[in-house]
């Protein structure tokens, strides 16, 4: 909180899906200041998003329409969330260099030296989220000069108790048992991939846990939510030895159907076929 009050730029880093964006949004909401959100990882037109576009109208000629970002940086005491900055196009980074630099704090509307500039208003703070590391696809090696313009805050993955509490906070309609079960399943996957011989190659993120809780709050059963939120992320190659089969058995333990051991499904089918032939 104190860092934001001092107009320092913050970059929140951590594992994909650990809740960086969610934490950043909660922080912004808690301060009760003007807020603006820009997903830099989703934009295909950095200049249009951060500066604006030039349009030509037959009756009015050439006109420049400034972007919402231009309005945001001119809003006193605003907090501007730059989500997924590590996925942004390098052109976006170039544009942001002078904006984020404490000694400059301006946005140039054109590349020409004499082009008009927009000063960043007093009290404006930038909060960015980023996945930094070779393990993240679609991310780029960020320019060190850009990274140096931020104070880095590394986020850890939530433990079971923290995740359960978060789910209850975001989705009060779920029961405590439901929140605990979701958190337990997610925690188990995170421990499994760190084991010496992991049976899965990825884990359930906090983002996915929140989605599951949302479905349960809407009246879905855990087994139904798992079909759309969990199983698609795990490989089904290998039959009874596949990652998906393993995850189905894990989820079953929290659905009250553990007695239906899916690992023995092939054996049951073979026995039924043998009985029919005898």
PDB file of C-alpha atoms in Angstrom:
ATOM      1  CA  UNK A   1       0.000   0.000   0.000  1.00  0.00           C
ATOM      2  CA  UNK A   2       2.726   2.480   0.999  1.00  0.00           C
ATOM      3  CA  UNK A   3       4.608   1.804  -2.245  1.00  0.00           C
ATOM      4  CA  UNK A   4       1.547   2.740  -4.291  1.00  0.00           C
ATOM      5  CA  UNK A   5       1.042   5.932  -2.331  1.00  0.00           C
ATOM      6  CA  UNK A   6       4.588   6.961  -3.277  1.00  0.00           C
ATOM      7  CA  UNK A   7       3.851   6.638  -7.008  1.00  0.00           C
ATOM      8  CA  UNK A   8       6.175   3.639  -7.387  1.00  0.00           C
ATOM      9  CA  UNK A   9       5.601   1.232 -10.270  1.00  0.00           C
ATOM     10  CA  UNK A  10       4.985  -2.360  -9.181  1.00  0.00           C
ATOM     11  CA  UNK A  11       5.401  -5.550 -11.212  1.00  0.00           C
ATOM     12  CA  UNK A  12       3.782  -8.672  -9.760  1.00  0.00           C
ATOM     13  CA  UNK A  13       5.421 -11.889 -10.933  1.00  0.00           C
ATOM     14  CA  UNK A  14       4.761 -15.537 -10.207  1.00  0.00           C
ATOM     15  CA  UNK A  15       3.564 -18.822 -11.632  1.00  0.00           C
ATOM     16  CA  UNK A  16       0.850 -18.684 -14.276  1.00  0.00           C
ATOM     17  CA  UNK A  17      -2.572 -18.767 -12.676  1.00  0.00           C
ATOM     18  CA  UNK A  18      -1.326 -18.047  -9.139  1.00  0.00           C
ATOM     19  CA  UNK A  19      -3.637 -15.046  -8.827  1.00  0.00           C
ATOM     20  CA  UNK A  20      -1.442 -12.086  -9.822  1.00  0.00           C
ATOM     21  CA  UNK A  21      -4.151 -10.231 -11.715  1.00  0.00           C
ATOM     22  CA  UNK A  22      -6.725 -10.996  -9.030  1.00  0.00           C
ATOM     23  CA  UNK A  23      -4.417  -9.700  -6.295  1.00  0.00           C
ATOM     24  CA  UNK A  24      -3.613  -6.590  -8.296  1.00  0.00           C
ATOM     25  CA  UNK A  25      -7.301  -5.831  -8.853  1.00  0.00           C
ATOM     26  CA  UNK A  26      -8.081  -6.330  -5.170  1.00  0.00           C
ATOM     27  CA  UNK A  27      -5.253  -3.962  -4.267  1.00  0.00           C
ATOM     28  CA  UNK A  28      -6.608  -1.331  -6.631  1.00  0.00           C
ATOM     29  CA  UNK A  29     -10.140  -1.698  -5.269  1.00  0.00           C
ATOM     30  CA  UNK A  30      -8.942  -1.386  -1.681  1.00  0.00           C
ATOM     31  CA  UNK A  31      -7.339   2.004  -2.380  1.00  0.00           C
ATOM     32  CA  UNK A  32     -10.555   3.479  -3.807  1.00  0.00           C
ATOM     33  CA  UNK A  33      -8.767   5.472  -6.514  1.00  0.00           C
ATOM     34  CA  UNK A  34      -9.565   5.917 -10.223  1.00  0.00           C
ATOM     35  CA  UNK A  35      -8.593   2.688 -11.962  1.00  0.00           C
ATOM     36  CA  UNK A  36      -7.887   1.638 -15.530  1.00  0.00           C
ATOM     37  CA  UNK A  37      -7.209  -1.847 -16.911  1.00  0.00           C
ATOM     38  CA  UNK A  38      -5.222  -2.736 -20.035  1.00  0.00           C
ATOM     39  CA  UNK A  39      -4.468  -6.321 -21.085  1.00  0.00           C
ATOM     40  CA  UNK A  40      -1.245  -5.885 -23.019  1.00  0.00           C
ATOM     41  CA  UNK A  41      -1.000  -9.584 -23.786  1.00  0.00           C
ATOM     42  CA  UNK A  42      -4.231  -9.503 -25.769  1.00  0.00           C
ATOM     43  CA  UNK A  43      -3.674  -6.415 -27.894  1.00  0.00           C
ATOM     44  CA  UNK A  44      -2.505  -6.773 -31.487  1.00  0.00           C
ATOM     45  CA  UNK A  45      -2.126  -3.020 -32.002  1.00  0.00           C
ATOM     46  CA  UNK A  46       0.174  -1.520 -29.333  1.00  0.00           C
ATOM     47  CA  UNK A  47       0.135   1.993 -30.805  1.00  0.00           C
ATOM     48  CA  UNK A  48      -3.634   2.015 -31.126  1.00  0.00           C
ATOM     49  CA  UNK A  49      -4.046   0.767 -27.544  1.00  0.00           C
ATOM     50  CA  UNK A  50      -1.499   3.062 -25.889  1.00  0.00           C
ATOM     51  CA  UNK A  51      -1.555   6.147 -28.113  1.00  0.00           C
ATOM     52  CA  UNK A  52      -4.538   6.175 -30.464  1.00  0.00           C
ATOM     53  CA  UNK A  53      -5.396   6.047 -34.145  1.00  0.00           C
ATOM     54  CA  UNK A  54      -5.514   8.483 -37.027  1.00  0.00           C
ATOM     55  CA  UNK A  55      -8.735   8.468 -39.038  1.00  0.00           C
ATOM     56  CA  UNK A  56      -9.709  10.149 -42.276  1.00  0.00           C
ATOM     57  CA  UNK A  57     -13.213  11.479 -42.826  1.00  0.00           C
ATOM     58  CA  UNK A  58     -14.222  12.937 -46.155  1.00  0.00           C
ATOM     59  CA  UNK A  59     -15.928  15.979 -44.632  1.00  0.00           C
ATOM     60  CA  UNK A  60     -13.521  16.592 -41.747  1.00  0.00           C
ATOM     61  CA  UNK A  61     -10.195  15.394 -43.107  1.00  0.00           C
ATOM     62  CA  UNK A  62      -7.574  13.623 -41.006  1.00  0.00           C
ATOM     63  CA  UNK A  63      -8.413  13.293 -37.319  1.00  0.00           C
ATOM     64  CA  UNK A  64      -6.530  11.781 -34.407  1.00  0.00           C
ATOM     65  CA  UNK A  65      -8.480   9.815 -31.785  1.00  0.00           C
ATOM     66  CA  UNK A  66      -6.522   9.366 -28.588  1.00  0.00           C
ATOM     67  CA  UNK A  67      -6.655   6.051 -26.752  1.00  0.00           C
ATOM     68  CA  UNK A  68      -8.157   5.374 -23.329  1.00  0.00           C
ATOM     69  CA  UNK A  69      -4.575   4.983 -22.079  1.00  0.00           C
ATOM     70  CA  UNK A  70      -3.930   8.661 -22.869  1.00  0.00           C
ATOM     71  CA  UNK A  71      -6.935   9.582 -20.751  1.00  0.00           C
ATOM     72  CA  UNK A  72      -5.798   7.237 -17.982  1.00  0.00           C
ATOM     73  CA  UNK A  73      -2.338   8.754 -17.559  1.00  0.00           C
ATOM     74  CA  UNK A  74      -3.875  12.226 -17.343  1.00  0.00           C
ATOM     75  CA  UNK A  75      -6.177  11.180 -14.483  1.00  0.00           C
ATOM     76  CA  UNK A  76      -4.823  12.387 -11.141  1.00  0.00           C
ATOM     77  CA  UNK A  77      -4.100   9.617  -8.593  1.00  0.00           C
ATOM     78  CA  UNK A  78      -5.146   6.897 -11.049  1.00  0.00           C
ATOM     79  CA  UNK A  79      -3.885   3.334 -10.716  1.00  0.00           C
ATOM     80  CA  UNK A  80      -3.251   1.777 -14.118  1.00  0.00           C
ATOM     81  CA  UNK A  81      -3.094  -2.025 -14.324  1.00  0.00           C
ATOM     82  CA  UNK A  82      -0.918  -3.304 -17.172  1.00  0.00           C
ATOM     83  CA  UNK A  83      -1.866  -6.974 -17.274  1.00  0.00           C
ATOM     84  CA  UNK A  84       0.386  -9.614 -18.911  1.00  0.00           C
ATOM     85  CA  UNK A  85       3.095  -7.119 -19.771  1.00  0.00           C
ATOM     86  CA  UNK A  86       5.486 -10.013 -20.470  1.00  0.00           C
ATOM     87  CA  UNK A  87       3.276 -11.050 -23.398  1.00  0.00           C
ATOM     88  CA  UNK A  88       3.135  -7.571 -24.884  1.00  0.00           C
ATOM     89  CA  UNK A  89       4.607  -6.670 -28.252  1.00  0.00           C
ATOM     90  CA  UNK A  90       8.058  -5.014 -27.953  1.00  0.00           C
ATOM     91  CA  UNK A  91       6.571  -1.877 -29.508  1.00  0.00           C
ATOM     92  CA  UNK A  92       4.375  -1.545 -26.431  1.00  0.00           C
ATOM     93  CA  UNK A  93       7.466  -1.706 -24.233  1.00  0.00           C
ATOM     94  CA  UNK A  94       9.129   1.025 -26.275  1.00  0.00           C
ATOM     95  CA  UNK A  95       6.113   3.277 -25.896  1.00  0.00           C
ATOM     96  CA  UNK A  96       5.977   2.677 -22.143  1.00  0.00           C
ATOM     97  CA  UNK A  97       9.659   3.427 -21.486  1.00  0.00           C
ATOM     98  CA  UNK A  98       9.238   7.188 -21.014  1.00  0.00           C
ATOM     99  CA  UNK A  99       5.849   6.781 -19.331  1.00  0.00           C
ATOM    100  CA  UNK A 100       7.230   4.547 -16.596  1.00  0.00           C
ATOM    101  CA  UNK A 101      10.534   6.340 -16.066  1.00  0.00           C
ATOM    102  CA  UNK A 102      10.373   8.427 -12.885  1.00  0.00           C
ATOM    103  CA  UNK A 103      12.619  11.053 -14.453  1.00  0.00           C
ATOM    104  CA  UNK A 104      10.497  11.493 -17.571  1.00  0.00           C
ATOM    105  CA  UNK A 105       6.862  10.470 -17.062  1.00  0.00           C
ATOM    106  CA  UNK A 106       5.493  11.456 -20.435  1.00  0.00           C
ATOM    107  CA  UNK A 107       3.957   9.844 -23.533  1.00  0.00           C
ATOM    108  CA  UNK A 108       5.002  11.032 -26.978  1.00  0.00           C
ATOM    109  CA  UNK A 109       2.118  10.937 -29.454  1.00  0.00           C
ATOM    110  CA  UNK A 110       4.401  10.505 -32.448  1.00  0.00           C
ATOM    111  CA  UNK A 111       7.925   9.377 -33.176  1.00  0.00           C
ATOM    112  CA  UNK A 112       9.054  12.804 -34.366  1.00  0.00           C
ATOM    113  CA  UNK A 113      11.185  14.789 -31.944  1.00  0.00           C
ATOM    114  CA  UNK A 114       8.842  17.786 -32.031  1.00  0.00           C
ATOM    115  CA  UNK A 115       5.683  15.695 -31.649  1.00  0.00           C
ATOM    116  CA  UNK A 116       3.295  16.672 -28.813  1.00  0.00           C
ATOM    117  CA  UNK A 117       3.770  14.913 -25.482  1.00  0.00           C
ATOM    118  CA  UNK A 118       1.326  14.037 -22.719  1.00  0.00           C
ATOM    119  CA  UNK A 119       2.584  14.374 -19.147  1.00  0.00           C
ATOM    120  CA  UNK A 120       1.652  11.690 -16.637  1.00  0.00           C
ATOM    121  CA  UNK A 121      -0.588  13.271 -14.006  1.00  0.00           C
ATOM    122  CA  UNK A 122       0.364  13.622 -10.369  1.00  0.00           C
ATOM    123  CA  UNK A 123      -0.217  10.537  -8.241  1.00  0.00           C
ATOM    124  CA  UNK A 124      -0.543   8.086 -11.152  1.00  0.00           C
ATOM    125  CA  UNK A 125       0.786   4.617 -10.313  1.00  0.00           C
ATOM    126  CA  UNK A 126       1.352   1.652 -12.620  1.00  0.00           C
ATOM    127  CA  UNK A 127       0.830  -1.960 -11.543  1.00  0.00           C
ATOM    128  CA  UNK A 128       1.912  -4.675 -13.984  1.00  0.00           C
ATOM    129  CA  UNK A 129       1.642  -8.475 -13.957  1.00  0.00           C
ATOM    130  CA  UNK A 130       4.156 -10.718 -15.681  1.00  0.00           C
ATOM    131  CA  UNK A 131       5.235 -14.317 -16.119  1.00  0.00           C
ATOM    132  CA  UNK A 132       9.009 -14.251 -16.298  1.00  0.00           C
ATOM    133  CA  UNK A 133      10.919 -17.398 -17.262  1.00  0.00           C
ATOM    134  CA  UNK A 134      11.577 -19.873 -20.073  1.00  0.00           C
ATOM    135  CA  UNK A 135       8.780 -22.160 -18.878  1.00  0.00           C
ATOM    136  CA  UNK A 136       6.107 -19.731 -20.033  1.00  0.00           C
ATOM    137  CA  UNK A 137       5.003 -19.933 -23.637  1.00  0.00           C
ATOM    138  CA  UNK A 138       4.070 -16.798 -25.601  1.00  0.00           C
ATOM    139  CA  UNK A 139       6.131 -14.637 -23.264  1.00  0.00           C
ATOM    140  CA  UNK A 140       9.146 -12.646 -24.387  1.00  0.00           C
ATOM    141  CA  UNK A 141      12.461 -11.946 -22.697  1.00  0.00           C
ATOM    142  CA  UNK A 142      11.630  -8.568 -21.243  1.00  0.00           C
ATOM    143  CA  UNK A 143      13.900  -5.601 -21.784  1.00  0.00           C
ATOM    144  CA  UNK A 144      15.983  -5.118 -18.624  1.00  0.00           C
ATOM    145  CA  UNK A 145      15.531  -1.359 -18.877  1.00  0.00           C
ATOM    146  CA  UNK A 146      11.770  -1.831 -18.704  1.00  0.00           C
ATOM    147  CA  UNK A 147      11.941  -4.263 -15.780  1.00  0.00           C
ATOM    148  CA  UNK A 148      14.183  -1.836 -13.886  1.00  0.00           C
ATOM    149  CA  UNK A 149      11.373   0.722 -13.943  1.00  0.00           C
ATOM    150  CA  UNK A 150       9.382  -1.472 -11.534  1.00  0.00           C
ATOM    151  CA  UNK A 151       9.626  -2.714  -7.983  1.00  0.00           C
ATOM    152  CA  UNK A 152       9.274  -6.500  -8.319  1.00  0.00           C
ATOM    153  CA  UNK A 153       6.822  -8.339  -6.052  1.00  0.00           C
ATOM    154  CA  UNK A 154       7.096 -12.136  -6.346  1.00  0.00           C
ATOM    155  CA  UNK A 155       3.925 -14.054  -5.552  1.00  0.00           C
ATOM    156  CA  UNK A 156       3.917 -17.588  -4.178  1.00  0.00           C
ATOM    157  CA  UNK A 157       1.271 -20.172  -4.941  1.00  0.00           C
ATOM    158  CA  UNK A 158      -1.420 -20.230  -2.262  1.00  0.00           C
ATOM    159  CA  UNK A 159      -1.480 -23.085   0.231  1.00  0.00           C
ATOM    160  CA  UNK A 160      -4.641 -25.109   0.890  1.00  0.00           C
ATOM    161  CA  UNK A 161      -5.952 -22.911   3.675  1.00  0.00           C
ATOM    162  CA  UNK A 162      -5.304 -19.682   1.788  1.00  0.00           C
ATOM    163  CA  UNK A 163      -6.885 -20.981  -1.396  1.00  0.00           C
ATOM    164  CA  UNK A 164      -9.948 -22.284   0.414  1.00  0.00           C
ATOM    165  CA  UNK A 165     -10.380 -18.917   2.117  1.00  0.00           C
ATOM    166  CA  UNK A 166     -10.036 -17.117  -1.206  1.00  0.00           C
ATOM    167  CA  UNK A 167     -12.683 -19.325  -2.824  1.00  0.00           C
ATOM    168  CA  UNK A 168     -15.132 -18.657   0.003  1.00  0.00           C
ATOM    169  CA  UNK A 169     -14.412 -14.945  -0.235  1.00  0.00           C
ATOM    170  CA  UNK A 170     -14.956 -14.778  -4.003  1.00  0.00           C
ATOM    171  CA  UNK A 171     -17.854 -17.247  -4.079  1.00  0.00           C
ATOM    172  CA  UNK A 172     -19.675 -17.141  -0.726  1.00  0.00           C
ATOM    173  CA  UNK A 173     -22.371 -19.441  -2.127  1.00  0.00           C
ATOM    174  CA  UNK A 174     -20.095 -22.498  -1.957  1.00  0.00           C
ATOM    175  CA  UNK A 175     -19.950 -24.489   1.256  1.00  0.00           C
ATOM    176  CA  UNK A 176     -16.798 -24.686   3.339  1.00  0.00           C
ATOM    177  CA  UNK A 177     -16.508 -28.360   2.415  1.00  0.00           C
ATOM    178  CA  UNK A 178     -16.699 -27.551  -1.293  1.00  0.00           C
ATOM    179  CA  UNK A 179     -14.033 -24.852  -0.973  1.00  0.00           C
ATOM    180  CA  UNK A 180     -11.801 -27.202   1.023  1.00  0.00           C
ATOM    181  CA  UNK A 181     -12.220 -29.994  -1.542  1.00  0.00           C
ATOM    182  CA  UNK A 182     -11.283 -27.759  -4.471  1.00  0.00           C
ATOM    183  CA  UNK A 183      -8.255 -26.427  -2.602  1.00  0.00           C
ATOM    184  CA  UNK A 184      -7.201 -29.949  -1.631  1.00  0.00           C
ATOM    185  CA  UNK A 185      -7.357 -31.197  -5.225  1.00  0.00           C
ATOM    186  CA  UNK A 186      -5.370 -28.195  -6.470  1.00  0.00           C
ATOM    187  CA  UNK A 187      -2.775 -28.578  -3.721  1.00  0.00           C
ATOM    188  CA  UNK A 188      -2.384 -32.265  -4.487  1.00  0.00           C
ATOM    189  CA  UNK A 189      -1.577 -31.578  -8.138  1.00  0.00           C
ATOM    190  CA  UNK A 190       1.044 -28.994  -7.170  1.00  0.00           C
ATOM    191  CA  UNK A 191       2.746 -31.458  -4.838  1.00  0.00           C
ATOM    192  CA  UNK A 192       2.541 -34.264  -7.391  1.00  0.00           C
ATOM    193  CA  UNK A 193       4.398 -32.416 -10.150  1.00  0.00           C
ATOM    194  CA  UNK A 194       7.244 -31.715  -7.708  1.00  0.00           C
ATOM    195  CA  UNK A 195       7.608 -35.388  -6.738  1.00  0.00           C
ATOM    196  CA  UNK A 196      10.444 -37.608  -7.975  1.00  0.00           C
ATOM    197  CA  UNK A 197       8.131 -39.528 -10.318  1.00  0.00           C
ATOM    198  CA  UNK A 198       5.151 -37.260 -11.073  1.00  0.00           C
ATOM    199  CA  UNK A 199       2.090 -38.845 -12.639  1.00  0.00           C
ATOM    200  CA  UNK A 200       0.973 -35.539 -14.145  1.00  0.00           C
ATOM    201  CA  UNK A 201       2.826 -32.797 -16.031  1.00  0.00           C
ATOM    202  CA  UNK A 202       0.894 -29.710 -14.902  1.00  0.00           C
ATOM    203  CA  UNK A 203      -1.099 -28.541 -11.920  1.00  0.00           C
ATOM    204  CA  UNK A 204      -4.414 -26.862 -11.205  1.00  0.00           C
ATOM    205  CA  UNK A 205      -3.920 -23.108 -10.941  1.00  0.00           C
ATOM    206  CA  UNK A 206      -5.725 -20.740  -8.600  1.00  0.00           C
ATOM    207  CA  UNK A 207      -7.457 -19.336 -11.670  1.00  0.00           C
ATOM    208  CA  UNK A 208      -8.960 -22.768 -12.410  1.00  0.00           C
ATOM    209  CA  UNK A 209      -9.902 -23.264  -8.753  1.00  0.00           C
ATOM    210  CA  UNK A 210     -11.872 -20.007  -8.837  1.00  0.00           C
ATOM    211  CA  UNK A 211     -13.663 -21.127 -12.007  1.00  0.00           C
ATOM    212  CA  UNK A 212     -14.623 -24.436 -10.376  1.00  0.00           C
ATOM    213  CA  UNK A 213     -15.950 -22.638  -7.295  1.00  0.00           C
ATOM    214  CA  UNK A 214     -18.015 -20.388  -9.529  1.00  0.00           C
ATOM    215  CA  UNK A 215     -19.647 -23.386 -11.204  1.00  0.00           C
ATOM    216  CA  UNK A 216     -20.383 -25.023  -7.856  1.00  0.00           C
ATOM    217  CA  UNK A 217     -21.934 -21.791  -6.621  1.00  0.00           C
ATOM    218  CA  UNK A 218     -24.184 -21.883  -9.695  1.00  0.00           C
ATOM    219  CA  UNK A 219     -25.421 -25.358  -8.773  1.00  0.00           C
ATOM    220  CA  UNK A 220     -23.065 -27.664 -10.685  1.00  0.00           C
ATOM    221  CA  UNK A 221     -21.682 -30.788  -9.075  1.00  0.00           C
ATOM    222  CA  UNK A 222     -17.927 -31.169  -8.631  1.00  0.00           C
ATOM    223  CA  UNK A 223     -17.886 -34.028 -11.160  1.00  0.00           C
ATOM    224  CA  UNK A 224     -19.557 -31.791 -13.744  1.00  0.00           C
ATOM    225  CA  UNK A 225     -17.201 -28.890 -13.072  1.00  0.00           C
ATOM    226  CA  UNK A 226     -14.199 -31.195 -13.396  1.00  0.00           C
ATOM    227  CA  UNK A 227     -15.305 -32.206 -16.890  1.00  0.00           C
ATOM    228  CA  UNK A 228     -14.845 -28.659 -18.174  1.00  0.00           C
ATOM    229  CA  UNK A 229     -12.288 -27.157 -15.785  1.00  0.00           C
ATOM    230  CA  UNK A 230      -9.882 -29.992 -14.937  1.00  0.00           C
ATOM    231  CA  UNK A 231      -9.805 -32.961 -17.308  1.00  0.00           C
ATOM    232  CA  UNK A 232      -9.153 -31.010 -20.562  1.00  0.00           C
ATOM    233  CA  UNK A 233      -5.786 -29.924 -19.129  1.00  0.00           C
ATOM    234  CA  UNK A 234      -4.555 -33.495 -18.652  1.00  0.00           C
ATOM    235  CA  UNK A 235      -3.445 -35.915 -21.353  1.00  0.00           C
ATOM    236  CA  UNK A 236      -5.691 -38.925 -21.969  1.00  0.00           C
ATOM    237  CA  UNK A 237      -3.069 -40.947 -23.858  1.00  0.00           C
ATOM    238  CA  UNK A 238      -2.200 -44.160 -22.091  1.00  0.00           C
ATOM    239  CA  UNK A 239      -5.631 -45.436 -21.122  1.00  0.00           C
ATOM    240  CA  UNK A 240      -5.795 -46.390 -17.438  1.00  0.00           C
ATOM    241  CA  UNK A 241      -2.267 -45.065 -16.952  1.00  0.00           C
ATOM    242  CA  UNK A 242      -2.993 -41.643 -18.428  1.00  0.00           C
ATOM    243  CA  UNK A 243      -2.857 -38.334 -16.596  1.00  0.00           C
ATOM    244  CA  UNK A 244      -6.573 -37.837 -17.129  1.00  0.00           C
ATOM    245  CA  UNK A 245      -7.428 -41.190 -15.603  1.00  0.00           C
ATOM    246  CA  UNK A 246      -5.305 -40.353 -12.595  1.00  0.00           C
ATOM    247  CA  UNK A 247      -7.074 -37.011 -12.165  1.00  0.00           C
ATOM    248  CA  UNK A 248     -10.480 -38.651 -12.491  1.00  0.00           C
ATOM    249  CA  UNK A 249      -9.640 -40.952  -9.609  1.00  0.00           C
ATOM    250  CA  UNK A 250      -8.476 -37.996  -7.534  1.00  0.00           C
ATOM    251  CA  UNK A 251     -11.674 -36.052  -8.179  1.00  0.00           C
ATOM    252  CA  UNK A 252     -13.818 -39.113  -7.433  1.00  0.00           C
ATOM    253  CA  UNK A 253     -12.545 -39.136  -3.855  1.00  0.00           C
ATOM    254  CA  UNK A 254     -14.280 -35.811  -3.316  1.00  0.00           C
ATOM    255  CA  UNK A 255     -17.468 -36.724  -5.174  1.00  0.00           C
ATOM    256  CA  UNK A 256     -18.481 -39.603  -2.952  1.00  0.00           C
ATOM    257  CA  UNK A 257     -17.875 -42.086  -5.806  1.00  0.00           C
ATOM    258  CA  UNK A 258     -14.438 -43.386  -4.918  1.00  0.00           C
ATOM    259  CA  UNK A 259     -15.782 -46.931  -4.832  1.00  0.00           C
ATOM    260  CA  UNK A 260     -16.071 -46.759  -8.624  1.00  0.00           C
ATOM    261  CA  UNK A 261     -12.354 -47.317  -9.139  1.00  0.00           C
ATOM    262  CA  UNK A 262     -11.728 -46.218 -12.695  1.00  0.00           C
ATOM    263  CA  UNK A 263      -8.277 -47.765 -12.641  1.00  0.00           C
ATOM    264  CA  UNK A 264      -9.980 -51.185 -12.606  1.00  0.00           C
ATOM    265  CA  UNK A 265     -12.357 -50.336 -15.435  1.00  0.00           C
ATOM    266  CA  UNK A 266     -10.527 -52.467 -18.015  1.00  0.00           C
ATOM    267  CA  UNK A 267     -10.408 -55.434 -15.633  1.00  0.00           C
ATOM    268  CA  UNK A 268     -14.155 -55.183 -14.996  1.00  0.00           C
ATOM    269  CA  UNK A 269     -14.863 -55.025 -18.726  1.00  0.00           C
ATOM    270  CA  UNK A 270     -12.640 -58.037 -19.385  1.00  0.00           C
ATOM    271  CA  UNK A 271     -14.363 -60.012 -16.633  1.00  0.00           C
ATOM    272  CA  UNK A 272     -17.802 -59.202 -18.038  1.00  0.00           C
ATOM    273  CA  UNK A 273     -16.724 -60.335 -21.488  1.00  0.00           C
ATOM    274  CA  UNK A 274     -15.340 -63.583 -20.048  1.00  0.00           C
ATOM    275  CA  UNK A 275     -18.605 -64.243 -18.196  1.00  0.00           C
ATOM    276  CA  UNK A 276     -20.571 -63.735 -21.414  1.00  0.00           C
ATOM    277  CA  UNK A 277     -18.394 -66.221 -23.315  1.00  0.00           C
ATOM    278  CA  UNK A 278     -18.517 -68.915 -20.635  1.00  0.00           C
TER     279      UNK A 278
END
